[in-house]
GROMACS .gro file of C-alpha atoms in nm:
model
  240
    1UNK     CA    1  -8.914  -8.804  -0.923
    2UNK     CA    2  -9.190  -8.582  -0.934
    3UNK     CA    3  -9.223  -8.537  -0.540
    4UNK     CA    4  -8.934  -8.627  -0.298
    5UNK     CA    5  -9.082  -8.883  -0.012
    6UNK     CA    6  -8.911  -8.880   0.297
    7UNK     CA    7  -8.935  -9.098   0.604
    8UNK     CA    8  -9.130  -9.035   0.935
    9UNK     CA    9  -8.827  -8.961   1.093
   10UNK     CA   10  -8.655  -8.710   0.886
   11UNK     CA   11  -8.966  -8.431   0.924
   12UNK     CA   12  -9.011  -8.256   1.218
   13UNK     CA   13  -9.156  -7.934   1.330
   14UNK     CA   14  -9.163  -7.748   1.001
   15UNK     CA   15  -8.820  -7.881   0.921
   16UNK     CA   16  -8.707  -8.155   0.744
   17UNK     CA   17  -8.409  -8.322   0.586
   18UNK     CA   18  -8.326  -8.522   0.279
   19UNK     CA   19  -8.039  -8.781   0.344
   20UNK     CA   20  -8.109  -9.011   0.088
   21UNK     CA   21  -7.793  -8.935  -0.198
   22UNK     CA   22  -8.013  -9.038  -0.470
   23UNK     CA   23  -8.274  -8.743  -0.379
   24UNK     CA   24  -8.002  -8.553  -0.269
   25UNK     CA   25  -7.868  -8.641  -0.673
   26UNK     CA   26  -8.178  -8.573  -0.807
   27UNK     CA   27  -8.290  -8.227  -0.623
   28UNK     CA   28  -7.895  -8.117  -0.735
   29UNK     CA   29  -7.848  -8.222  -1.065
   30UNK     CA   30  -8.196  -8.310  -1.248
   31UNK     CA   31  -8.407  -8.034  -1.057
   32UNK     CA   32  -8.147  -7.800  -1.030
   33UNK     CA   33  -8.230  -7.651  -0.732
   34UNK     CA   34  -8.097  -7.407  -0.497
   35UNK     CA   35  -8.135  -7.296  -0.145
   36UNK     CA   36  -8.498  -7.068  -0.122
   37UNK     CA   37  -8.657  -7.269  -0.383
   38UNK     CA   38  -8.934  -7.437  -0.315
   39UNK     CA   39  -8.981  -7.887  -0.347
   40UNK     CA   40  -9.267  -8.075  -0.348
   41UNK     CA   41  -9.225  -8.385  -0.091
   42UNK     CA   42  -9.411  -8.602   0.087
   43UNK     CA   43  -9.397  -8.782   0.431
   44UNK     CA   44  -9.392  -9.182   0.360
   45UNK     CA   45  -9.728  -9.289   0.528
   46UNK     CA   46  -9.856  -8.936   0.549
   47UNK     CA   47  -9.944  -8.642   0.350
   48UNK     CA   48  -9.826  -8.438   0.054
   49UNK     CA   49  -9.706  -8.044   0.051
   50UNK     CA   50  -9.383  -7.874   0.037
   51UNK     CA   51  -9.117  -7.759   0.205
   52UNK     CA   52  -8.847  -7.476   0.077
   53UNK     CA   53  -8.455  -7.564   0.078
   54UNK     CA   54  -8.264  -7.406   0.355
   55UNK     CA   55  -7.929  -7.549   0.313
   56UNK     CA   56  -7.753  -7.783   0.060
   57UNK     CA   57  -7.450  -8.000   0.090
   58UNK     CA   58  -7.355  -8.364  -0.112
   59UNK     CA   59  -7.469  -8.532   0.214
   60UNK     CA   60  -7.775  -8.344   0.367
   61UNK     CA   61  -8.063  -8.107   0.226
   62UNK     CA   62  -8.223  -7.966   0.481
   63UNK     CA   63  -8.580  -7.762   0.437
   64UNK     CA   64  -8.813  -7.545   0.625
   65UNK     CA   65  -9.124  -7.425   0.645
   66UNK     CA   66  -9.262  -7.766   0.536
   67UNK     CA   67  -9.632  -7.782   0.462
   68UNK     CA   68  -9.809  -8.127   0.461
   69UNK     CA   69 -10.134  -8.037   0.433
   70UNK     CA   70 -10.236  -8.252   0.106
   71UNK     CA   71 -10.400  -8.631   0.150
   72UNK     CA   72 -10.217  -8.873  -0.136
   73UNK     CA   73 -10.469  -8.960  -0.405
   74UNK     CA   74 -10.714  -9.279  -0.343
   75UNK     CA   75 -10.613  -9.649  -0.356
   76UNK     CA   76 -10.750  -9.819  -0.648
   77UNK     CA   77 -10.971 -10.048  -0.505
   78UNK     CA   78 -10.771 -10.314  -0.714
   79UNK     CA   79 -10.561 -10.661  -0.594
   80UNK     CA   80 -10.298 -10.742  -0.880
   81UNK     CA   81 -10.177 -11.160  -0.872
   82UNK     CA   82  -9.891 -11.136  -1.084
   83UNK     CA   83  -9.701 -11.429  -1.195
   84UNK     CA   84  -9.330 -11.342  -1.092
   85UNK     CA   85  -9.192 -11.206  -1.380
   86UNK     CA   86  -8.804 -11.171  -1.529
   87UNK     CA   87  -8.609 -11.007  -1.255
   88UNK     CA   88  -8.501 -10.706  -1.443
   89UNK     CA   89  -8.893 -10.688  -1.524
   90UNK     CA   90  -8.987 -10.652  -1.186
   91UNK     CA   91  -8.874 -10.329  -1.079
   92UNK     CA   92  -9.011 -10.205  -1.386
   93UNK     CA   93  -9.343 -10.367  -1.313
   94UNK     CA   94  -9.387 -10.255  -0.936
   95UNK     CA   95  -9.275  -9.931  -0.998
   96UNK     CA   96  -9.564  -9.907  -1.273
   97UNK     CA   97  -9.852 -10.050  -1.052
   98UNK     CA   98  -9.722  -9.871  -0.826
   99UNK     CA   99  -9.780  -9.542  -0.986
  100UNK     CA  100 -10.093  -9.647  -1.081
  101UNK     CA  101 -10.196  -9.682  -0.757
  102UNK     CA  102 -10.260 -10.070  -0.694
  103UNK     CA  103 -10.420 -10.086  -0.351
  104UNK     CA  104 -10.267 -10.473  -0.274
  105UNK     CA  105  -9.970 -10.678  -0.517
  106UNK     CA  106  -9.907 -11.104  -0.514
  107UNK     CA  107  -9.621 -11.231  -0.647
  108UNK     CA  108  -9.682 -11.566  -0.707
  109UNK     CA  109  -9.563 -11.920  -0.859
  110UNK     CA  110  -9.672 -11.997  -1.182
  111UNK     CA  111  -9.568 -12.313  -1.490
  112UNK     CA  112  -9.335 -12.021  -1.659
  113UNK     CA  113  -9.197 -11.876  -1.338
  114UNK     CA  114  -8.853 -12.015  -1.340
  115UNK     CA  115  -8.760 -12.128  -1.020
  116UNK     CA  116  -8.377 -11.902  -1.035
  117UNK     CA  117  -8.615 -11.601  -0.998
  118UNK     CA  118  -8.685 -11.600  -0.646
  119UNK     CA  119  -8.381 -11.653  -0.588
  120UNK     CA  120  -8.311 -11.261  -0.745
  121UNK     CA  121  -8.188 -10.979  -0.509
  122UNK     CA  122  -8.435 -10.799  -0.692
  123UNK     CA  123  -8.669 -10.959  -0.443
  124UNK     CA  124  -8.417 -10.763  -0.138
  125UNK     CA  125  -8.509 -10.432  -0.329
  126UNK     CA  126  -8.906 -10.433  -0.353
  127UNK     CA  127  -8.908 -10.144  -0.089
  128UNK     CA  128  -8.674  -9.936  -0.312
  129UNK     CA  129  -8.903 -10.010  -0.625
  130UNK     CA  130  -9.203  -9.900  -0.444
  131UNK     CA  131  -9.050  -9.608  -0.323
  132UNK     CA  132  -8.964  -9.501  -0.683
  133UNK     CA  133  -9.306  -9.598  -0.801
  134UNK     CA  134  -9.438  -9.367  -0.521
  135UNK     CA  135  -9.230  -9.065  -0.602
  136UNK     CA  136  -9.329  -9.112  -0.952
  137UNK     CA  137  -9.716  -9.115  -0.876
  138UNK     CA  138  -9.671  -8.863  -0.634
  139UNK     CA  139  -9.830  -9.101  -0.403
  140UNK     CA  140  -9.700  -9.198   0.028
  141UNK     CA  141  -9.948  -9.505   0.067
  142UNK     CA  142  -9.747  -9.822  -0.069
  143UNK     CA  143  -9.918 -10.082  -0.169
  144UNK     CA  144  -9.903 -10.423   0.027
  145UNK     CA  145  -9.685 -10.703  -0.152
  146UNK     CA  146  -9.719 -11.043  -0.087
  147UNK     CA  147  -9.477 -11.321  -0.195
  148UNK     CA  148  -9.664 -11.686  -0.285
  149UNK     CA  149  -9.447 -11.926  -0.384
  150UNK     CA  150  -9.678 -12.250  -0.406
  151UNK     CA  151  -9.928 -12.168  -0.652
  152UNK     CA  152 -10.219 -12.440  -0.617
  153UNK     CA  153 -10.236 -12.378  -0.228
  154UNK     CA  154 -10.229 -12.044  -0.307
  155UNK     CA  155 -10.539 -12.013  -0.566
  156UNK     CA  156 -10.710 -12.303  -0.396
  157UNK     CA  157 -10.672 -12.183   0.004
  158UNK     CA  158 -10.673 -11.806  -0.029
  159UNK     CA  159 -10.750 -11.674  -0.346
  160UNK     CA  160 -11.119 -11.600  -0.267
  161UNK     CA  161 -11.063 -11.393   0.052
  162UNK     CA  162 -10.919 -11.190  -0.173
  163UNK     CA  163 -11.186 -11.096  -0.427
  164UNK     CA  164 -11.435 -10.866  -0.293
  165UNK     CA  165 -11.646 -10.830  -0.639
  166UNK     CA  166 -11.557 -10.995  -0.966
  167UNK     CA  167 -11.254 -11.101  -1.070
  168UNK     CA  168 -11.059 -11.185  -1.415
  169UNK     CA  169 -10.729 -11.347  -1.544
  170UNK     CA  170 -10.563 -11.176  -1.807
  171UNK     CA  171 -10.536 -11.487  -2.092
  172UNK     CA  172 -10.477 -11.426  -2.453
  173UNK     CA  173 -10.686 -11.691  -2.587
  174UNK     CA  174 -10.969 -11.614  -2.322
  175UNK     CA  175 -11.297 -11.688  -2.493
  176UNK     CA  176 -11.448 -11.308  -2.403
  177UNK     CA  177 -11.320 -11.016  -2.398
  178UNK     CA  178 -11.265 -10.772  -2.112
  179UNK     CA  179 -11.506 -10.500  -2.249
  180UNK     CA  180 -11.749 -10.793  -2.333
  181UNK     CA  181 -11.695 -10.908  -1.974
  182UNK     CA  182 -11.820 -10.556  -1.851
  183UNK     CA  183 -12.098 -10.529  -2.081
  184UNK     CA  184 -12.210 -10.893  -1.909
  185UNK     CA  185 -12.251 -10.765  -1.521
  186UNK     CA  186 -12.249 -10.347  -1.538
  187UNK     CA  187 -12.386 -10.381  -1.184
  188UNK     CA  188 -12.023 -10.512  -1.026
  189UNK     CA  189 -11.836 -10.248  -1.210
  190UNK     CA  190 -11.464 -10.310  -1.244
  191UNK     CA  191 -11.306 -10.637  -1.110
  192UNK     CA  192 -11.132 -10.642  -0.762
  193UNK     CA  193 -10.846 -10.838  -0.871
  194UNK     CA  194 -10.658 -10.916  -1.204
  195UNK     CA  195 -10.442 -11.190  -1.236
  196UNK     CA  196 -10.148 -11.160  -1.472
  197UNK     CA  197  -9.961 -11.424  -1.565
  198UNK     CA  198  -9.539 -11.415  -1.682
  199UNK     CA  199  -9.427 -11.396  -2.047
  200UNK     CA  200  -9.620 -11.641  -2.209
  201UNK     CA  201  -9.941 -11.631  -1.986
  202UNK     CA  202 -10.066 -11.902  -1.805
  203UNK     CA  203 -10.080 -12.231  -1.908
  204UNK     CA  204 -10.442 -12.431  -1.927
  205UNK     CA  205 -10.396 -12.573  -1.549
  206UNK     CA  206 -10.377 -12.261  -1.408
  207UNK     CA  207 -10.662 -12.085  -1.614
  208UNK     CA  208 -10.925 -12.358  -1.506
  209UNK     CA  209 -10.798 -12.364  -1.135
  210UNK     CA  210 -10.844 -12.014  -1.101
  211UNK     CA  211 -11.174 -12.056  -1.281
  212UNK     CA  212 -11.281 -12.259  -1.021
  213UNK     CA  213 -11.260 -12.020  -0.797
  214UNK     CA  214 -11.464 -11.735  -0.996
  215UNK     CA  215 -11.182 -11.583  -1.188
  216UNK     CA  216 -11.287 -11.532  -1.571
  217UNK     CA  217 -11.025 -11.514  -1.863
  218UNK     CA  218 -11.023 -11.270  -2.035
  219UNK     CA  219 -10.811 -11.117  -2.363
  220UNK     CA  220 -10.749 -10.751  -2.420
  221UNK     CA  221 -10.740 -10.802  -2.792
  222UNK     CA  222 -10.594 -11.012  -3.092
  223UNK     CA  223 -10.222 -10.868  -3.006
  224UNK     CA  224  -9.975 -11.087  -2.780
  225UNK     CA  225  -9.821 -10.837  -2.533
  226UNK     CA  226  -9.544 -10.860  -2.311
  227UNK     CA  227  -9.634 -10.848  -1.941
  228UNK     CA  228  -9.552 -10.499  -1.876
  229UNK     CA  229  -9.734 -10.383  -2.165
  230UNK     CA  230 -10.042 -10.572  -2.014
  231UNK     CA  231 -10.001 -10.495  -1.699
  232UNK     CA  232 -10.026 -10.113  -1.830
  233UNK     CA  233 -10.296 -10.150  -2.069
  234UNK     CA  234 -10.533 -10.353  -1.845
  235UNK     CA  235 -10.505 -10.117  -1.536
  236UNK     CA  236 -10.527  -9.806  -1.734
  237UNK     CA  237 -10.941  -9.910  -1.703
  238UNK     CA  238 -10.925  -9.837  -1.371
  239UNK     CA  239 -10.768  -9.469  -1.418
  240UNK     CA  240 -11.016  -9.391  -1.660
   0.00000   0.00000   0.00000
């Protein structure tokens, strides 16, 4: 954790407390800390500052003078479709684009989505991947995250409302490449949404229906990469 982020509720009038045993773990045993030192945290929603530790026991931290008097960094102006990956892949992969700072995240249906994963608790604990993403970033804006599980109705029914510029799908045997796709409209600038497909990519089907609705494929390269590691390397544009 590189800030601790605490909910509306536990900060109040230059104090707050830190309930939460996994921060309460992590402030102990990874930071080290003790009373009079001084945390950076975060209001959930709100702003970024800090706060200095005031008392310490397993179950409670509780800090004063707290300062939130820093805005979180900017959204990227960025909507990630991502085909709904592996379970233990997914907290992995929100926590990332989370980070990253990923203004808007769909999980959705896809050919090599295997129906057993949305039945995953992993899907219970998106609010608890986000949160660690957050922390990580040192971010208190979470993204929006929106479950589709009917894929055609999805692309065909809503995908445009949801593309504000360009947009591309991320397909290894795309017939451009995403710098070549840049070079071919400088004017838009980066896409508004990226869709990622599962391990494997999207089948055929899926590549022309969402070219049908303006969404080019493109490939980041000759290399096959698993869907973290394109998730990371494609969205890393949009940091630079």
């Amino acid at each position: 954790m590189n800030c601790i982020l605490l909910p509306v509720e536990n900060v109040s009038s230059g104090v707050a407390h830190i309930t939460a045993l996994t921060q309460i773990s992590h402030v102990q045993t990874v930071l080290n800390a003790a009373v009079g030192d001084t945390l950076k945290i975060g209001q959930l929603g709100g702003n970024l500052g800090t706060a200095v530790i005031d008392s310490m026991t397993a179950e409670c931290i509780q800090l004063i003078n707290v300062k939130l008097d820093m805005c979180p960094p900017a959204k990227l102006d960025l909507t990630v479709v991502l085909a709904l990956p592996r379970p233990k892949v997914l907290r992995r992969l929100i926590m990332d684009m989370t980070a990253l700072g990923v203004r808007d995240i769909i999980l959705v249906n896809s050919y090599r989505t295997q129906k057993s994963y949305w039945q995953s608790p992993m899907l219970e604990r998106l609010d608890e991947f986000v949160l660690e993403g957050l922390q990580q970033g040192i971010d208190t804006i979470a993204p929006t995250i929106t479950l589709e599980k009917r894929f055609k109705p999805f692309v065909e029914d809503k995908l445009a409302s949801w593309i504000k510029g360009s947009a591309i799908a991320a397909h290894p045997y795309g017939a451009q490449s995403f710098s070549q796709f840049l070079r071919q409209q400088p004017s838009l600038g980066l896409p508004s949404l990226v869709c990622i497909g599962a391990e494997g990519g999207w089948i055929d089907y899926e590549i022309a229906l969402l070219a049908a609705q303006h969404c080019d494929a493109v490939h980041i390269g000759p290399r096959i990469l698993r869907t973290e590691a394109a998730v990371n390397a494609i969205l890393g544009q949009w940091l630079l």
